[in-house]
Each structure stands twice: as structure tokens, then as C-alpha cells.
Amino acid sequence: MKKVCLSILIIGIFILSLGFLNRLLSPKYQDSLVEGHMIKEYYGEEMNHEVIFLGDCEVYANFSPLVMYEEEGITSFVRGTSQQLIWQSLGILKETLKYETPRIVVFNVNALRYDKPVSEAYNRLTLDNMKWSREKLEIIKDSMLEEESLLDYILPILRYHSRFSKLTKEDFKYLFSEKNITFNGFLINKNIKPVSSLPTKKTLPNYNFSDNVLEYLNKITSLCEENNIKLILIKAPSLYPYWYQEYDNQIKKYAYQNNLDYYNFQGLATEIGIDYQTDTYDGGLHLNLYGATKLSKYFAHILKEKYNLTDYRVNEEINSLYQAKIIEYNKAIEE
Amino acid sequence: MNILLLIFSILIYASLGPTNLIYILFSILTTYYGALHLKKKNKKRKLIFRMVIILNIILLVFFKFITYNNFFNLFKANSILVPLGVSYYTFQVLAYFIDVYQGKIKPEKNFFNYLLFVFYIPYLFIGPINRYEDLKKTLFKKRKLTLNNLFNGLLRICFGLFKKYVIASRIALVITSITTANLEGAYVLLATILYSFQLYADFSGGIDIVLGFSSILGITLQENFKQPYLAINMQDFWHRWHISLSTWFRDYVYIPLGGNRVSKIRQKLNIIITFIVSGLWHGINYFFWGLFHGLIVAFEPRKKNARFLRIAFNFLLVSLLWSFFIYPSSFTALKMVLSIFYQFNYGDLAKNILNLGLDLGNIIVLIISLISLIGIDLKYEKIKNWLYNKNNLTKLTYICFIILIILVFGVYGLGFNTSDFIYSKF
């Protein structure tokens, strides 16, 4: 009996050590590559949301839920991640539905141009900090490149062990504690880099979205229908990568056929008031804080007017939670 | 247990290429039935003996040739795959067959036992080349799985994995950096010395895994290494390196050629021939490697004074000859080794040491690992006995500790191609 207890103790210490090393060697996504922390921040939310955003950097850089709240009292969260692929959006939507059922899901259609996994690094930014669930497993299987292994996701030390010689202060500082780096999924960037020249528009051999990505879009549409969620398709006002007219026509047609609303903000930039000389931090790829504020206000008005969302500013409990966030948000802007 | 072991072995072997089965079954059937017909009264005894030997050697030579220049372009590189472990199992069945012919052992009548003797999967990847007489003592007997065997086996497997993934795979990064950039002079010296450790850690690590796995099942296999780099001369080295192969060549090539029972000149010639054949067993490209080893063993002095200096000199010599394993052709290997003697770029090497595939942290890990490897080798038997005599809980603690070390400091995973053992290609 004593031997059995000691064996269990030894194995227990081994598992704890493994857990500790796993944590130590995995990237912390706190001061560098912060995009890898975004997916995790949703789990700490204390309230439900009426609007959930899904998509790639075009959502987390361009829509600020706290501005939308201040403007129209809309509760929302951006569940966007770097280069979020459409099957990842579907998985994240399924996961979200385990926690809450929003009234509206906003999906940025830029991901439809990607039919295959792009890179392991992007997969990692989306998946490393996602909670374990059947959805996560499905996303991993669908997202893995040929050279990747499922085991590396299950036990990250297998992937990150070589960081032992590259550990930085960040790895020790955030070993046991973490900070949020977004505000309801919005990543603040105050830098300004005006649009000077845009990459040349390449001619593509084929402009049709693949059956594969359309199938995932159908799944998202069906899932929203089943849960009585209004699905809104959007295209953020990024100037590149180039959003071809052929792409846009297909989305318009899809939206029409499925009775969905589609907003392409590229054509509305003037109306929104976006100035690409001051409102972008990387020459037109993403909006900066100032551009995102304009877009968020504009979209908040649409959501409020057209979809009759609740104004939570009159709800004392929720308002106090949001006001606390807004104080932190304003502090971060001023810093 | 043996039925399961055989099924498991065959399934794994077949999964790596079903056509492999045809060749291995050919060797098994010819030697099994051939051996049964080697009775002394049989008039066709000699004929059967020669036929079986020649057929198996032809098959082995054929596969060795197709890996060389696609057999003069008669075969496309991928049209015929070399069966896994062909070098190992051919030698194993030939040893058995010759021993039966010479009357040293009785033929195995139980076909199932013989199948297991050849098919036993762990050794097929990397050796050692087992002798029937030794293996049957534990392989065909009823065995019990014991906790003691389990922990001893796991310890050995962990040690093998440590050698492979912490040492060998780490050194491989440096060797790749040096060879892909065609660096010469001091870099070649560094590469050859490091390669000595890489090959040793890789090969003996693989053997540790095979022996450890066998130990868990209660099967005792022959040790294949005995601190080879502590050899005082080349002959001594071959008594310590890849022992199962060198004893095979001694028993089935050198002795039949006349061994020591001939004139001095003939004896030296026999040594050289044996080493050339040994080189060719590795592949056509290794002819000169075998020749040089043969010449050195044949003509080196047999003095035993100045032991440390002799060990160091022999290590350097062995290292330089490993260049035939590092570079793609004998000519390149010779050219690179010669560059050590006319390009004195040691200052350049010192400046670039951190640009050879390993950062400072990795270099420190490598140095500590190599010191540990040498330290363990110096007192191998003592350490092994000390560890094996510990209670199972202590062994479990060590196993857990080594696993953590390998997980953190091993070189493996995405971006690294370190899964194959060097000697599995022979």
C-alpha cells in the first residue's frame, strides 16, 4: 500500500512538473504576439452579449465594443483572431453558443478567400489559448498543416520545448498571472501610418469561393438559424488585400439567397468619415483606434436602428460593469 | 506472449511496406528449410548450403547496389524500395544457417520459433545482429513479465531516448550547418569529432531502446557497444563498436578466410578484406572507409603504454574516418579531411560558433550532455548495476526525471527531422 501511494505521489509530482514546464515554455502572448491571448479573454466575461463578432484581424482591429456600448448601449464581444479561417469561426461560434446565445452574429467575410490552412503560427494564435472542447479538437483537425501534429496541441511542450534557450522576462513575469490585452476583444492601436501606395491588384485565375468555404458558411448560417440568431455579413474597410468585385458579387448573391444582411464598409468609408491618412496604422490594412472608433459608432447606429437591440445603459448592473471597463479603456488610450 | 509478439512484429513490418514481406520470407524459408536438409548423410548438403548462401547474398548485394547510383540507372530510385532491415536479418539468418552447416547448433524445427527469431521487430530497425544460440535462451522460453524487468527496461529506453534526442539530434544541427555551407578546415575537424558523438549517441541510443524493450519482455539481447571511444587502438575499437557486426565478420568472413592460422602477410590481407566487406555491408560508398580501417588494424602497433594518448589518438583517427559517413562521396570526404591540414581557420570557427545551428543555451546543454555521456561511459557497469539494484520507486523517479529532461531539452518536433536512426539506413 505504501509503495502504491509513493508511486502515485511520484507520478503526481511528474505531472505537476510537466504542467509547470508546459506553462513556462509556452508563449505567454502578453507583451509580444499579443494576438495569441485574445481568444482566452472571452472566458473571463461576466455578462452575456447581444452581438458577437467573428472573423480575422479585420474585426478585432476595427470594431470597439466599448465605443458601441457608449454610443448605443449595445453589449458585444469581438471573438476575432489573427487570420481566423472560416472553419475556425464556425468552431468559435459553436463554442460561444455553449456560454450564451447572442441576438446577432457579425461575420467578416474576408476569411472566405482562404480555402486551406495558412500557417502554423496563425493556427497557434487562435488555438493555443482556446479552452479544450470538442469544438477546439475539430478546429485543430481542420486547421493543421501536413507537418503539424495533434499531439503538439494537446501537449504544447512538445512544440515549444525549444524555447528553453529563448525565454525572456515576459515568460517569468506572466508565469502565474496574466493581464487582458483587449477590451471586449478589441485591440487598441494608436499608431498612424497613412496610405501611400497600395499593392498592385493581381489578376487571379479563379475568383470563385471554393465549395469548401461555402459549405462552412452554410454551416454558420444554419447554426444561426437554428438558434434564432440574426447573421450579418460584413466586409471591413481594409484597402488590401484586395477585395475583388467578383468576391463581393458572390457574397451579395449569397446574402440575398439566404435572406441575410451584408455590409461592405469599403464603399461606405466616406460616409463613415474614415480618413486613410490618419485612421490606419499600417497604410490601409487595418484601422487604428481613431478609424475603429468612427466605424464602431457608425455600425452601432445601424445595429440599434435596424435590429432594435436593447440599450443596456439603463441596466444598472450591466452599466456598472461596462463603466468599469470604459474607465480602463480610456486609461489605455491615454497611456 | 510470443504469438502476440510475432503478430505485432509482422504487422508493424508489413505496415512499413507489404512487399518487404516477400524478401524477408524468402530469406526465412530458404534458410529454415535449407537448414533442415543439412543433415550429414545428405549428399546434396554442400549444394544446398552454397545455393542458400549465394541466393541470400545475391539478394542483399542487389539491394545494396540499387541504393548506389540507381544500379547504373537500371532502376528508378523509388521503383524498388530496399526492404527494412535487410542487412540485419540477412546476416542473422546466414549466421544461423552457417552454424547449422558447421554443426555448431541444431536446426530449429519449430517454424513459428524461427519466424520469431527473424521477425522480432525491435532489432530489425537497427540491430543488433543476434545469434540464434544466444537468442533462443530467452526468446523461445516461457517468460514472466516482472516489475523489475519493466523498470530496468524503461530506464534503458529513457537513456536511449536521451542519447538520441538530447545529444545526437542536437549535434545533427551543427553537422548540417557545416556540411550544407561546405565549410572546410577547422569546421571539418569539429564536424568529424562531433559526428563521432552523434553517431555513437544515435546508434547506441537506438540499441538501448531495443535492449530496453526486450528487457521488459524478459528477452536478453547481445550488447552492441562497450565504451568504444575508450579504445587504445583500432583493433580494440572494433572489439567495442557494433560488436554484433564485428563478431559476425570475424566468425563468418575473417576466420573462413584463414584468420590467424595463416602467414603474417595473408593474415593482414584477410583483415583488410574483412574490413572492405564490412564497408560494403554499409554501402558501396563505404569501400574506402572499410579499406582504411582494414589498413590501420592490419598495420597499427599493438603497444599499450601512454594509454591516455593512445585513446585520444585513436578517437581522432576514428573521427576522421567517420567523414565517409558525413559527406556524400568518398572523394568529398577525403577532400574535406585534407582541408583540416592546410586551412587553419580556427579563429574564424571561434567567431562563428554561435552561427552553426545552436545558440548558447543549446551549446551549454550539449556540453553538459556530452560530459554526462562520457562520465556514464567511464563507469558504465558500476552505474548500471547501481541503478538496477535500486528499488522500483527510485527507478520510477529516475525515469520521470529523464522523461522531463528529454521533453525539455530534446531536439524533436516541427522543423526537425530527427525521427530516423542513422544506422537504420544500412
PDB file of N, CA and C in Angstrom, chain A residues 141-185:
ATOM      1  N   LYS A 141      -8.112  19.820 -36.031  1.00  0.00           N
ATOM      2  CA  LYS A 141      -8.046  18.838 -37.127  1.00  0.00           C
ATOM      3  C   LYS A 141      -8.204  19.515 -38.486  1.00  0.00           C
ATOM      4  N   ASP A 142      -9.113  20.497 -38.547  1.00  0.00           N
ATOM      5  CA  ASP A 142      -9.353  21.172 -39.829  1.00  0.00           C
ATOM      6  C   ASP A 142      -8.248  22.163 -40.181  1.00  0.00           C
ATOM      7  N   SER A 143      -7.536  22.647 -39.175  1.00  0.00           N
ATOM      8  CA  SER A 143      -6.571  23.730 -39.418  1.00  0.00           C
ATOM      9  C   SER A 143      -5.128  23.261 -39.574  1.00  0.00           C
ATOM     10  N   MET A 144      -4.855  22.050 -39.134  1.00  0.00           N
ATOM     11  CA  MET A 144      -3.453  21.612 -39.127  1.00  0.00           C
ATOM     12  C   MET A 144      -2.846  21.507 -40.519  1.00  0.00           C
ATOM     13  N   LEU A 145      -1.638  21.983 -40.637  1.00  0.00           N
ATOM     14  CA  LEU A 145      -0.886  21.770 -41.869  1.00  0.00           C
ATOM     15  C   LEU A 145      -0.351  20.345 -41.841  1.00  0.00           C
ATOM     16  N   GLU A 146       0.090  19.872 -42.994  1.00  0.00           N
ATOM     17  CA  GLU A 146       0.525  18.479 -43.090  1.00  0.00           C
ATOM     18  C   GLU A 146       1.604  18.123 -42.062  1.00  0.00           C
ATOM     19  N   GLU A 147       2.527  19.085 -41.843  1.00  0.00           N
ATOM     20  CA  GLU A 147       3.653  18.773 -40.969  1.00  0.00           C
ATOM     21  C   GLU A 147       3.322  18.897 -39.482  1.00  0.00           C
ATOM     22  N   GLU A 148       2.119  19.396 -39.192  1.00  0.00           N
ATOM     23  CA  GLU A 148       1.752  19.570 -37.786  1.00  0.00           C
ATOM     24  C   GLU A 148       1.219  18.267 -37.192  1.00  0.00           C
ATOM     25  N   SER A 149       1.216  18.231 -35.840  1.00  0.00           N
ATOM     26  CA  SER A 149       0.727  17.042 -35.163  1.00  0.00           C
ATOM     27  C   SER A 149      -0.264  17.448 -34.078  1.00  0.00           C
ATOM     28  N   LEU A 150      -1.322  16.660 -33.966  1.00  0.00           N
ATOM     29  CA  LEU A 150      -2.361  16.942 -32.966  1.00  0.00           C
ATOM     30  C   LEU A 150      -1.764  16.910 -31.557  1.00  0.00           C
ATOM     31  N   LEU A 151      -0.826  16.002 -31.377  1.00  0.00           N
ATOM     32  CA  LEU A 151      -0.201  15.844 -30.057  1.00  0.00           C
ATOM     33  C   LEU A 151       0.481  17.139 -29.597  1.00  0.00           C
ATOM     34  N   ASP A 152       1.010  17.880 -30.554  1.00  0.00           N
ATOM     35  CA  ASP A 152       1.677  19.145 -30.214  1.00  0.00           C
ATOM     36  C   ASP A 152       0.693  20.166 -29.647  1.00  0.00           C
ATOM     37  N   TYR A 153      -0.575  20.037 -30.035  1.00  0.00           N
ATOM     38  CA  TYR A 153      -1.591  20.946 -29.481  1.00  0.00           C
ATOM     39  C   TYR A 153      -2.055  20.460 -28.109  1.00  0.00           C
ATOM     40  N   ILE A 154      -2.108  19.132 -27.975  1.00  0.00           N
ATOM     41  CA  ILE A 154      -2.569  18.575 -26.697  1.00  0.00           C
ATOM     42  C   ILE A 154      -1.524  18.834 -25.617  1.00  0.00           C
ATOM     43  N   LEU A 155      -0.272  18.642 -25.973  1.00  0.00           N
ATOM     44  CA  LEU A 155       0.816  18.845 -25.016  1.00  0.00           C
ATOM     45  C   LEU A 155       1.789  19.885 -25.609  1.00  0.00           C
ATOM     46  N   PRO A 156       1.520  21.164 -25.379  1.00  0.00           N
ATOM     47  CA  PRO A 156       2.303  22.218 -26.053  1.00  0.00           C
ATOM     48  C   PRO A 156       3.810  22.140 -25.822  1.00  0.00           C
ATOM     49  N   ILE A 157       4.239  21.481 -24.743  1.00  0.00           N
ATOM     50  CA  ILE A 157       5.680  21.393 -24.501  1.00  0.00           C
ATOM     51  C   ILE A 157       6.379  20.689 -25.681  1.00  0.00           C
ATOM     52  N   LEU A 158       5.640  19.812 -26.338  1.00  0.00           N
ATOM     53  CA  LEU A 158       6.218  19.099 -27.486  1.00  0.00           C
ATOM     54  C   LEU A 158       6.542  20.066 -28.617  1.00  0.00           C
ATOM     55  N   ARG A 159       5.788  21.170 -28.680  1.00  0.00           N
ATOM     56  CA  ARG A 159       6.029  22.165 -29.724  1.00  0.00           C
ATOM     57  C   ARG A 159       6.984  23.265 -29.256  1.00  0.00           C
ATOM     58  N   TYR A 160       6.866  23.615 -27.991  1.00  0.00           N
ATOM     59  CA  TYR A 160       7.568  24.811 -27.518  1.00  0.00           C
ATOM     60  C   TYR A 160       8.811  24.511 -26.681  1.00  0.00           C
ATOM     61  N   HIS A 161       9.189  23.235 -26.560  1.00  0.00           N
ATOM     62  CA  HIS A 161      10.322  22.910 -25.679  1.00  0.00           C
ATOM     63  C   HIS A 161      11.591  23.650 -26.096  1.00  0.00           C
ATOM     64  N   SER A 162      11.739  23.910 -27.399  1.00  0.00           N
ATOM     65  CA  SER A 162      12.981  24.547 -27.856  1.00  0.00           C
ATOM     66  C   SER A 162      13.077  26.013 -27.404  1.00  0.00           C
ATOM     67  N   ARG A 163      12.001  26.525 -26.783  1.00  0.00           N
ATOM     68  CA  ARG A 163      12.067  27.896 -26.262  1.00  0.00           C
ATOM     69  C   ARG A 163      12.900  27.983 -24.985  1.00  0.00           C
ATOM     70  N   PHE A 164      13.364  26.842 -24.476  1.00  0.00           N
ATOM     71  CA  PHE A 164      14.083  26.878 -23.192  1.00  0.00           C
ATOM     72  C   PHE A 164      15.281  27.835 -23.244  1.00  0.00           C
ATOM     73  N   SER A 165      15.867  27.985 -24.439  1.00  0.00           N
ATOM     74  CA  SER A 165      17.036  28.860 -24.535  1.00  0.00           C
ATOM     75  C   SER A 165      16.646  30.271 -24.990  1.00  0.00           C
ATOM     76  N   LYS A 166      15.356  30.485 -25.167  1.00  0.00           N
ATOM     77  CA  LYS A 166      14.916  31.805 -25.647  1.00  0.00           C
ATOM     78  C   LYS A 166      13.939  32.459 -24.680  1.00  0.00           C
ATOM     79  N   LEU A 167      13.851  31.943 -23.467  1.00  0.00           N
ATOM     80  CA  LEU A 167      12.906  32.509 -22.503  1.00  0.00           C
ATOM     81  C   LEU A 167      13.279  33.955 -22.193  1.00  0.00           C
ATOM     82  N   THR A 168      12.261  34.782 -22.039  1.00  0.00           N
ATOM     83  CA  THR A 168      12.500  36.196 -21.731  1.00  0.00           C
ATOM     84  C   THR A 168      11.820  36.535 -20.400  1.00  0.00           C
ATOM     85  N   LYS A 169      11.981  37.771 -19.995  1.00  0.00           N
ATOM     86  CA  LYS A 169      11.350  38.234 -18.752  1.00  0.00           C
ATOM     87  C   LYS A 169       9.843  38.003 -18.800  1.00  0.00           C
ATOM     88  N   GLU A 170       9.277  38.195 -19.993  1.00  0.00           N
ATOM     89  CA  GLU A 170       7.833  38.027 -20.167  1.00  0.00           C
ATOM     90  C   GLU A 170       7.376  36.637 -19.703  1.00  0.00           C
ATOM     91  N   ASP A 171       8.208  35.622 -19.994  1.00  0.00           N
ATOM     92  CA  ASP A 171       7.829  34.255 -19.640  1.00  0.00           C
ATOM     93  C   ASP A 171       7.756  34.049 -18.136  1.00  0.00           C
ATOM     94  N   PHE A 172       8.581  34.738 -17.390  1.00  0.00           N
ATOM     95  CA  PHE A 172       8.573  34.574 -15.929  1.00  0.00           C
ATOM     96  C   PHE A 172       7.556  35.509 -15.283  1.00  0.00           C
ATOM     97  N   LYS A 173       7.458  36.725 -15.849  1.00  0.00           N
ATOM     98  CA  LYS A 173       6.536  37.720 -15.284  1.00  0.00           C
ATOM     99  C   LYS A 173       5.083  37.218 -15.340  1.00  0.00           C
ATOM    100  N   TYR A 174       4.744  36.563 -16.426  1.00  0.00           N
ATOM    101  CA  TYR A 174       3.356  36.131 -16.595  1.00  0.00           C
ATOM    102  C   TYR A 174       3.203  34.616 -16.423  1.00  0.00           C
ATOM    103  N   LEU A 175       4.106  34.053 -15.641  1.00  0.00           N
ATOM    104  CA  LEU A 175       4.064  32.597 -15.443  1.00  0.00           C
ATOM    105  C   LEU A 175       2.783  32.189 -14.723  1.00  0.00           C
ATOM    106  N   PHE A 176       2.428  32.932 -13.695  1.00  0.00           N
ATOM    107  CA  PHE A 176       1.243  32.559 -12.904  1.00  0.00           C
ATOM    108  C   PHE A 176       0.111  33.586 -12.972  1.00  0.00           C
ATOM    109  N   SER A 177       0.368  34.741 -13.555  1.00  0.00           N
ATOM    110  CA  SER A 177      -0.708  35.735 -13.643  1.00  0.00           C
ATOM    111  C   SER A 177      -0.706  36.336 -15.047  1.00  0.00           C
ATOM    112  N   GLU A 178      -1.866  36.766 -15.461  1.00  0.00           N
ATOM    113  CA  GLU A 178      -1.983  37.317 -16.809  1.00  0.00           C
ATOM    114  C   GLU A 178      -2.784  38.602 -16.785  1.00  0.00           C
ATOM    115  N   LYS A 179      -2.646  39.384 -17.820  1.00  0.00           N
ATOM    116  CA  LYS A 179      -3.464  40.587 -17.955  1.00  0.00           C
ATOM    117  C   LYS A 179      -4.240  40.485 -19.269  1.00  0.00           C
ATOM    118  N   ASN A 180      -5.360  41.170 -19.311  1.00  0.00           N
ATOM    119  CA  ASN A 180      -6.099  41.231 -20.570  1.00  0.00           C
ATOM    120  C   ASN A 180      -5.423  42.245 -21.487  1.00  0.00           C
ATOM    121  N   ILE A 181      -5.377  41.940 -22.747  1.00  0.00           N
ATOM    122  CA  ILE A 181      -4.737  42.882 -23.656  1.00  0.00           C
ATOM    123  C   ILE A 181      -5.752  43.531 -24.607  1.00  0.00           C
ATOM    124  N   THR A 182      -6.987  43.035 -24.575  1.00  0.00           N
ATOM    125  CA  THR A 182      -8.018  43.663 -25.418  1.00  0.00           C
ATOM    126  C   THR A 182      -9.136  44.207 -24.533  1.00  0.00           C
ATOM    127  N   PHE A 183     -10.002  44.967 -25.150  1.00  0.00           N
ATOM    128  CA  PHE A 183     -11.199  45.453 -24.468  1.00  0.00           C
ATOM    129  C   PHE A 183     -12.386  44.858 -25.198  1.00  0.00           C
ATOM    130  N   ASN A 184     -12.968  43.838 -24.577  1.00  0.00           N
ATOM    131  CA  ASN A 184     -14.040  43.045 -25.218  1.00  0.00           C
ATOM    132  C   ASN A 184     -13.614  42.572 -26.614  1.00  0.00           C
ATOM    133  N   GLY A 185     -12.353  42.211 -26.701  1.00  0.00           N
ATOM    134  CA  GLY A 185     -11.855  41.646 -27.955  1.00  0.00           C
ATOM    135  C   GLY A 185     -11.296  42.662 -28.924  1.00  0.00           C
TER     136      GLY A 185
END
